[in-house]
Short mmCIF file of C-alpha atoms in Angstrom, two decimals:
data_model
loop_
_atom_site.label_atom_id
_atom_site.label_comp_id
_atom_site.label_asym_id
_atom_site.label_seq_id
_atom_site.Cartn_x
_atom_site.Cartn_y
_atom_site.Cartn_z
CA MET A 1 15.09 31.17 -1.23
CA ALA A 2 16.28 31.39 2.38
CA PHE A 3 19.29 33.48 1.36
CA PHE A 4 17.08 35.81 -0.68
CA LEU A 5 14.74 36.35 2.28
CA GLU A 6 17.73 36.90 4.56
CA THR A 7 19.05 39.58 2.21
CA MET A 8 15.61 41.18 1.96
CA ILE A 9 15.14 41.33 5.74
CA GLY A 10 18.61 42.81 6.23
CA GLY A 11 17.94 45.44 3.56
CA LEU A 12 14.56 46.40 5.01
CA MET A 13 15.98 46.81 8.52
CA THR A 14 18.83 48.94 7.20
CA GLY A 15 16.26 50.95 5.26
CA MET A 16 14.38 51.74 8.48
CA LEU A 17 17.57 53.23 9.91
CA TYR A 18 18.00 55.33 6.75
CA ALA A 19 14.41 56.49 7.18
CA LEU A 20 15.18 57.53 10.75
CA VAL A 21 17.99 59.78 9.54
CA ALA A 22 15.79 61.17 6.75
CA LEU A 23 13.11 62.13 9.28
CA GLY A 24 15.30 64.94 10.57
CA PHE A 25 15.47 66.47 7.11
CA VAL A 26 11.72 66.10 6.58
CA LEU A 27 10.85 67.68 9.95
CA ILE A 28 12.86 70.84 9.35
CA PHE A 29 11.73 71.15 5.74
CA LYS A 30 8.07 70.84 6.73
CA ALA A 31 8.44 73.67 9.23
CA SER A 32 10.72 76.08 7.37
CA GLY A 33 10.68 75.02 3.73
CA VAL A 34 14.47 74.73 3.72
CA PHE A 35 16.81 71.76 3.56
CA ASN A 36 18.63 71.28 6.88
CA PHE A 37 22.32 70.69 6.22
CA ALA A 38 22.92 70.56 9.99
CA GLN A 39 21.10 67.24 10.55
CA GLY A 40 24.25 65.13 10.33
CA ALA A 41 26.06 67.42 12.77
CA MET A 42 23.08 67.18 15.14
CA VAL A 43 23.30 63.38 15.04
CA LEU A 44 27.02 63.53 15.85
CA PHE A 45 26.56 66.05 18.70
CA ALA A 46 23.68 64.08 20.25
CA ALA A 47 25.59 60.78 20.02
CA LEU A 48 28.71 62.33 21.56
CA ALA A 49 26.64 63.80 24.40
CA MET A 50 24.95 60.46 25.07
CA ALA A 51 28.21 58.46 24.98
CA ARG A 52 30.13 60.84 27.24
CA PHE A 53 27.38 61.47 29.79
CA ALA A 54 26.78 57.70 30.06
CA GLU A 55 30.49 57.45 30.89
CA TRP A 56 30.73 60.47 33.18
CA ILE A 57 27.61 60.05 35.35
CA PRO A 58 28.80 56.81 37.05
CA GLN A 59 32.19 58.45 37.66
CA TRP A 60 30.62 61.57 39.18
CA LEU A 61 28.34 59.52 41.45
CA GLY A 62 30.88 56.80 42.23
CA VAL A 63 28.55 53.98 41.15
CA GLU A 64 28.57 51.30 38.51
CA SER A 65 26.80 51.97 35.23
CA ALA A 66 23.16 50.88 35.31
CA TRP A 67 19.98 51.38 33.31
CA TRP A 68 19.11 54.54 35.23
CA THR A 69 22.48 56.11 34.36
CA LEU A 70 21.69 55.50 30.69
CA ALA A 71 18.26 57.07 31.19
CA ALA A 72 19.83 60.07 32.92
CA ALA A 73 22.40 60.43 30.12
CA ALA A 74 19.63 60.30 27.50
CA ALA A 75 17.58 62.90 29.40
CA ILE A 76 20.54 65.27 29.75
CA SER A 77 21.43 64.80 26.07
CA LEU A 78 17.83 65.52 25.04
CA GLY A 79 17.88 68.63 27.23
CA ALA A 80 21.09 69.73 25.50
CA MET A 81 19.45 69.31 22.08
CA ILE A 82 16.45 71.39 23.21
CA VAL A 83 18.78 74.15 24.45
CA ILE A 84 20.58 74.09 21.10
CA ALA A 85 17.20 74.33 19.32
CA TRP A 86 16.30 77.38 21.44
CA LEU A 87 19.67 79.03 20.71
CA ILE A 88 19.35 78.33 16.98
CA GLU A 89 15.95 80.01 16.90
CA ARG A 90 16.99 82.93 19.11
CA LEU A 91 20.38 83.69 17.51
CA ALA A 92 19.84 82.71 13.87
CA LEU A 93 16.35 81.89 12.64
CA ARG A 94 14.52 84.75 14.38
CA ARG A 95 16.58 87.23 12.36
CA LEU A 96 15.88 85.42 9.08
CA VAL A 97 12.08 85.37 9.13
CA ASN A 98 10.60 85.88 5.63
CA GLN A 99 14.04 85.78 4.02
CA GLU A 100 14.82 83.87 0.84
CA PRO A 101 15.14 80.05 1.22
CA ILE A 102 18.80 80.22 0.14
CA THR A 103 19.49 82.43 3.17
CA LEU A 104 18.02 79.85 5.53
CA LEU A 105 19.89 77.12 3.68
CA MET A 106 23.21 78.87 4.26
CA ALA A 107 22.25 79.38 7.91
CA THR A 108 21.82 75.62 8.40
CA LEU A 109 25.18 75.07 6.71
CA GLY A 110 26.79 77.44 9.20
CA ILE A 111 25.01 75.68 12.09
CA ALA A 112 26.38 72.35 10.82
CA TYR A 113 30.00 73.55 10.91
CA PHE A 114 29.43 75.12 14.33
CA LEU A 115 28.05 71.88 15.82
CA ASP A 116 30.80 69.83 14.14
CA GLY A 117 33.31 71.87 16.12
CA LEU A 118 31.29 72.26 19.31
CA GLY A 119 30.74 68.53 19.87
CA PRO A 120 34.41 67.46 19.89
CA LEU A 121 35.29 70.61 21.88
CA PHE A 122 32.99 69.63 24.74
CA PHE A 123 33.09 65.84 24.56
CA GLY A 124 36.40 64.96 22.89
CA SER A 125 37.29 63.68 19.46
CA GLY A 126 37.99 60.01 20.20
CA VAL A 127 35.95 56.97 19.27
CA TYR A 128 33.35 56.21 21.93
CA GLY A 129 30.90 53.38 22.41
CA ILE A 130 27.24 53.45 23.38
CA ASP A 131 25.88 50.35 25.07
CA VAL A 132 22.13 50.61 25.63
CA GLY A 133 21.66 46.89 26.10
CA MET A 134 20.53 45.96 22.59
CA PRO A 135 21.52 42.32 21.93
CA LYS A 136 24.19 41.96 19.27
CA ASP A 137 24.06 38.20 18.74
CA PRO A 138 22.25 37.06 15.59
CA VAL A 139 19.37 34.62 15.73
CA PHE A 140 18.09 32.01 13.28
CA VAL A 141 14.37 32.11 12.49
CA LEU A 142 12.06 29.93 10.36
CA ASP A 143 14.45 27.00 10.77
CA HIS A 144 11.44 24.67 10.53
CA VAL A 145 10.64 26.09 7.07
CA PHE A 146 14.10 26.53 5.55
CA GLU A 147 17.07 24.30 6.14
CA GLY A 148 19.44 26.10 8.50
CA GLY A 149 16.92 28.93 9.03
CA ILE A 150 17.27 32.63 8.20
CA LEU A 151 19.93 34.67 9.96
CA VAL A 152 18.57 37.88 11.51
CA SER A 153 20.54 40.44 13.52
CA LYS A 154 18.78 41.11 16.83
CA GLU A 155 20.38 44.54 17.06
CA ASP A 156 19.13 45.53 13.61
CA LEU A 157 15.68 44.14 14.44
CA TYR A 158 15.39 46.15 17.67
CA ALA A 159 16.72 49.26 15.93
CA ALA A 160 14.20 48.87 13.10
CA LEU A 161 11.33 48.48 15.58
CA ILE A 162 12.41 51.61 17.47
CA ALA A 163 12.67 53.54 14.21
CA ALA A 164 9.24 52.33 13.09
CA ALA A 165 7.64 53.34 16.40
CA LEU A 166 9.19 56.81 16.20
CA VAL A 167 8.04 57.27 12.61
CA ILE A 168 4.46 56.30 13.55
CA CYS A 169 4.44 58.74 16.47
CA LEU A 170 5.71 61.58 14.30
CA SER A 171 3.17 60.83 11.57
CA ILE A 172 0.36 61.06 14.13
CA PHE A 173 1.87 64.26 15.53
CA PHE A 174 1.90 65.98 12.14
CA GLN A 175 -1.51 64.80 11.02
CA LYS A 176 -3.63 64.87 14.19
CA THR A 177 -2.35 67.68 16.44
CA ARG A 178 -2.81 71.45 16.26
CA THR A 179 0.95 71.96 16.49
CA GLY A 180 1.52 69.59 13.59
CA ARG A 181 -0.97 71.48 11.42
CA ALA A 182 0.69 74.75 12.45
CA LEU A 183 4.04 73.35 11.34
CA ARG A 184 2.64 72.57 7.90
CA ALA A 185 1.12 76.06 7.67
CA VAL A 186 4.45 77.70 8.51
CA ALA A 187 6.19 75.66 5.83
CA ASP A 188 3.65 76.77 3.21
CA ASP A 189 3.91 80.50 3.91
CA HIS A 190 5.66 82.26 6.82
CA GLN A 191 3.79 85.52 6.40
CA ALA A 192 0.35 83.91 6.05
CA ALA A 193 1.00 81.76 9.14
CA GLN A 194 1.96 84.81 11.17
CA SER A 195 -1.09 86.72 9.94
CA VAL A 196 -3.45 84.12 11.45
CA GLY A 197 -1.67 84.17 14.80
CA ILE A 198 0.76 81.26 14.53
CA PRO A 199 3.89 82.17 16.59
CA LEU A 200 6.73 81.45 14.19
CA SER A 201 9.46 81.53 16.85
CA ARG A 202 7.71 78.94 19.05
CA ILE A 203 7.02 76.68 16.07
CA TRP A 204 10.67 76.72 15.03
CA VAL A 205 11.85 75.92 18.56
CA ILE A 206 9.42 72.98 18.68
CA VAL A 207 10.42 71.53 15.34
CA TRP A 208 14.16 71.91 15.96
CA SER A 209 13.67 70.29 19.38
CA VAL A 210 11.81 67.37 17.79
CA ALA A 211 14.52 67.10 15.14
CA GLY A 212 17.09 67.10 17.94
CA GLY A 213 15.23 64.24 19.64
CA VAL A 214 15.21 62.31 16.36
CA ALA A 215 18.95 63.03 16.00
CA LEU A 216 19.51 61.65 19.52
CA VAL A 217 17.68 58.39 18.76
CA THR A 218 19.55 58.13 15.45
CA GLY A 219 22.89 58.80 17.14
CA ILE A 220 22.24 56.19 19.85
CA ILE A 221 21.31 53.50 17.32
CA TRP A 222 24.12 54.18 14.86
CA GLY A 223 26.60 54.76 17.70
CA SER A 224 25.64 51.42 19.24
CA LYS A 225 26.22 49.72 15.89
CA SER A 226 29.46 51.33 14.74
CA GLY A 227 30.75 53.56 17.54
CA VAL A 228 30.57 57.32 17.98
CA GLN A 229 33.16 59.14 15.88
CA PHE A 230 33.36 62.13 13.58
CA SER A 231 32.38 60.07 10.53
CA LEU A 232 28.95 59.59 12.13
CA SER A 233 27.96 63.01 10.81
CA LEU A 234 28.37 61.62 7.29
CA VAL A 235 25.53 59.14 7.87
CA ALA A 236 23.22 62.00 6.90
CA LEU A 237 24.53 61.70 3.33
CA LYS A 238 22.81 58.31 3.14
CA ALA A 239 19.52 60.03 3.85
CA LEU A 240 19.75 62.36 0.85
CA PRO A 241 18.60 59.74 -1.69
CA VAL A 242 15.87 58.69 0.76
CA VAL A 243 14.29 62.15 0.98
CA ILE A 244 14.65 62.65 -2.78
CA LEU A 245 12.90 59.35 -3.39
CA GLY A 246 10.17 59.71 -0.77
CA GLY A 247 9.64 63.47 -0.96
CA LEU A 248 10.94 66.26 1.24
CA THR A 249 7.52 66.99 2.74
CA SER A 250 6.33 63.49 3.54
CA VAL A 251 6.97 61.53 6.74
CA PRO A 252 5.51 58.32 5.22
CA GLY A 253 7.65 59.05 2.16
CA ALA A 254 10.76 58.89 4.35
CA ILE A 255 9.72 55.39 5.43
CA ILE A 256 9.00 54.10 1.93
CA GLY A 257 12.10 55.78 0.51
CA GLY A 258 14.29 54.30 3.23
CA LEU A 259 12.90 50.81 2.70
CA ILE A 260 13.37 51.03 -1.09
CA ILE A 261 16.94 52.30 -0.73
CA GLY A 262 17.91 49.75 1.92
CA LEU A 263 16.38 46.84 0.03
CA GLY A 264 17.78 47.98 -3.32
CA GLU A 265 21.30 48.37 -1.94
CA LYS A 266 21.43 44.87 -0.48
CA LEU A 267 19.87 43.11 -3.46
CA SER A 268 22.01 44.96 -6.01
CA GLU A 269 25.20 44.26 -4.07
CA ILE A 270 24.44 40.54 -3.87
CA TYR A 271 22.96 39.90 -7.31
CA LEU A 272 24.52 42.60 -9.51
CA GLY A 273 27.87 42.84 -7.74
CA PRO A 274 29.39 39.80 -9.46
CA TYR A 275 28.66 41.38 -12.87
CA LEU A 276 29.27 45.07 -12.20
CA GLY A 277 32.00 44.84 -9.58
CA GLY A 278 31.90 45.44 -5.83
CA GLY A 279 30.92 48.57 -3.97
CA ILE A 280 27.46 48.91 -5.51
CA GLU A 281 26.05 49.73 -2.05
CA ASN A 282 28.08 52.94 -2.08
CA TRP A 283 26.54 54.42 -5.22
CA PHE A 284 23.28 52.58 -5.93
CA ALA A 285 21.13 54.94 -3.84
CA TYR A 286 22.48 58.06 -5.54
CA VAL A 287 21.96 56.68 -9.04
CA LEU A 288 18.39 55.75 -8.13
CA ALA A 289 17.80 59.23 -6.69
CA LEU A 290 19.18 60.82 -9.86
CA GLY A 291 16.73 58.80 -11.94
CA PHE A 292 13.84 60.00 -9.76
CA LEU A 293 14.96 63.61 -10.09
CA LEU A 294 14.70 63.27 -13.86
CA ILE A 295 11.28 61.56 -13.81
CA ARG A 296 9.51 62.82 -10.66
CA PRO A 297 11.48 65.63 -8.96
CA GLN A 298 9.05 65.96 -6.03
CA GLY A 299 9.52 62.29 -5.07
CA LEU A 300 6.91 59.59 -4.55
CA PHE A 301 4.88 61.42 -1.91
CA GLY A 302 6.16 64.99 -2.12
CA ASP A 303 3.92 67.94 -2.93
CA LYS A 304 3.97 68.95 -6.57
CA ILE A 305 4.67 72.66 -6.90
CA ILE A 306 2.57 74.42 -9.54
CA ASP A 307 3.38 78.05 -10.36
CA ARG A 308 0.53 79.94 -11.96
CA VAL A 309 1.33 82.90 -14.18
#
């Protein structure tokens, strides 16, 4: 029983990290109605900026690294993501207002390749570490209930709590604020939103800036766990089954989808692996997403599209 609970907790915490990556996709889709292929590249760029500025600032100032240098690096990296959001809107999205969704889709694909090249150009292409002080030593809990206790990773626990707090804040933002309601209106119909006075350019800058902030948090957490390298951009691929499962338009769906995927991966690897062979974690999420596409294409919490003739 203790081992089962340990596997469950590990899967749920990993699922929260998947949900954090999926949030970037949901944010852009809610504001533009298009899937953002650039989210993985944004995570890589933000993580590279954070890692390198945290390394450069103490060198520039001639001091030892401290908490305030990390805060300064995070602030500069966030500023860089906001500038990128402004440039994306000004140079690309502004010229594609009211265009077909496939046009916007291809634009995000081009932005992804651009950021994939821009990050290593500015910050280097090595493997860098991010140390934000999250404890990496595991801890045993419930040792008075189960013999030997349950092993829990402190780093994964802190990361899951940060991801959960960010998800809650974004849910409140979308549901309770005027800007959040404007974002949903823009996603439904660009022309109708403009006709009632919603400034499309400002809305897109806001949502890409928020997505950039989410990418920064994601990059810091994943970079702290496994280092900052080019393969970090591929972490976005893990979020694809999550958004398919939870729904492309639902922030709570990203949470539930991430938890289901994370839990399912761990349990299937442990309990089905001996019968089906290893590596189930690599393909389980995609098979589950395929099944959902066949049964419920809009996902658990996505909006069902009804075309009336």
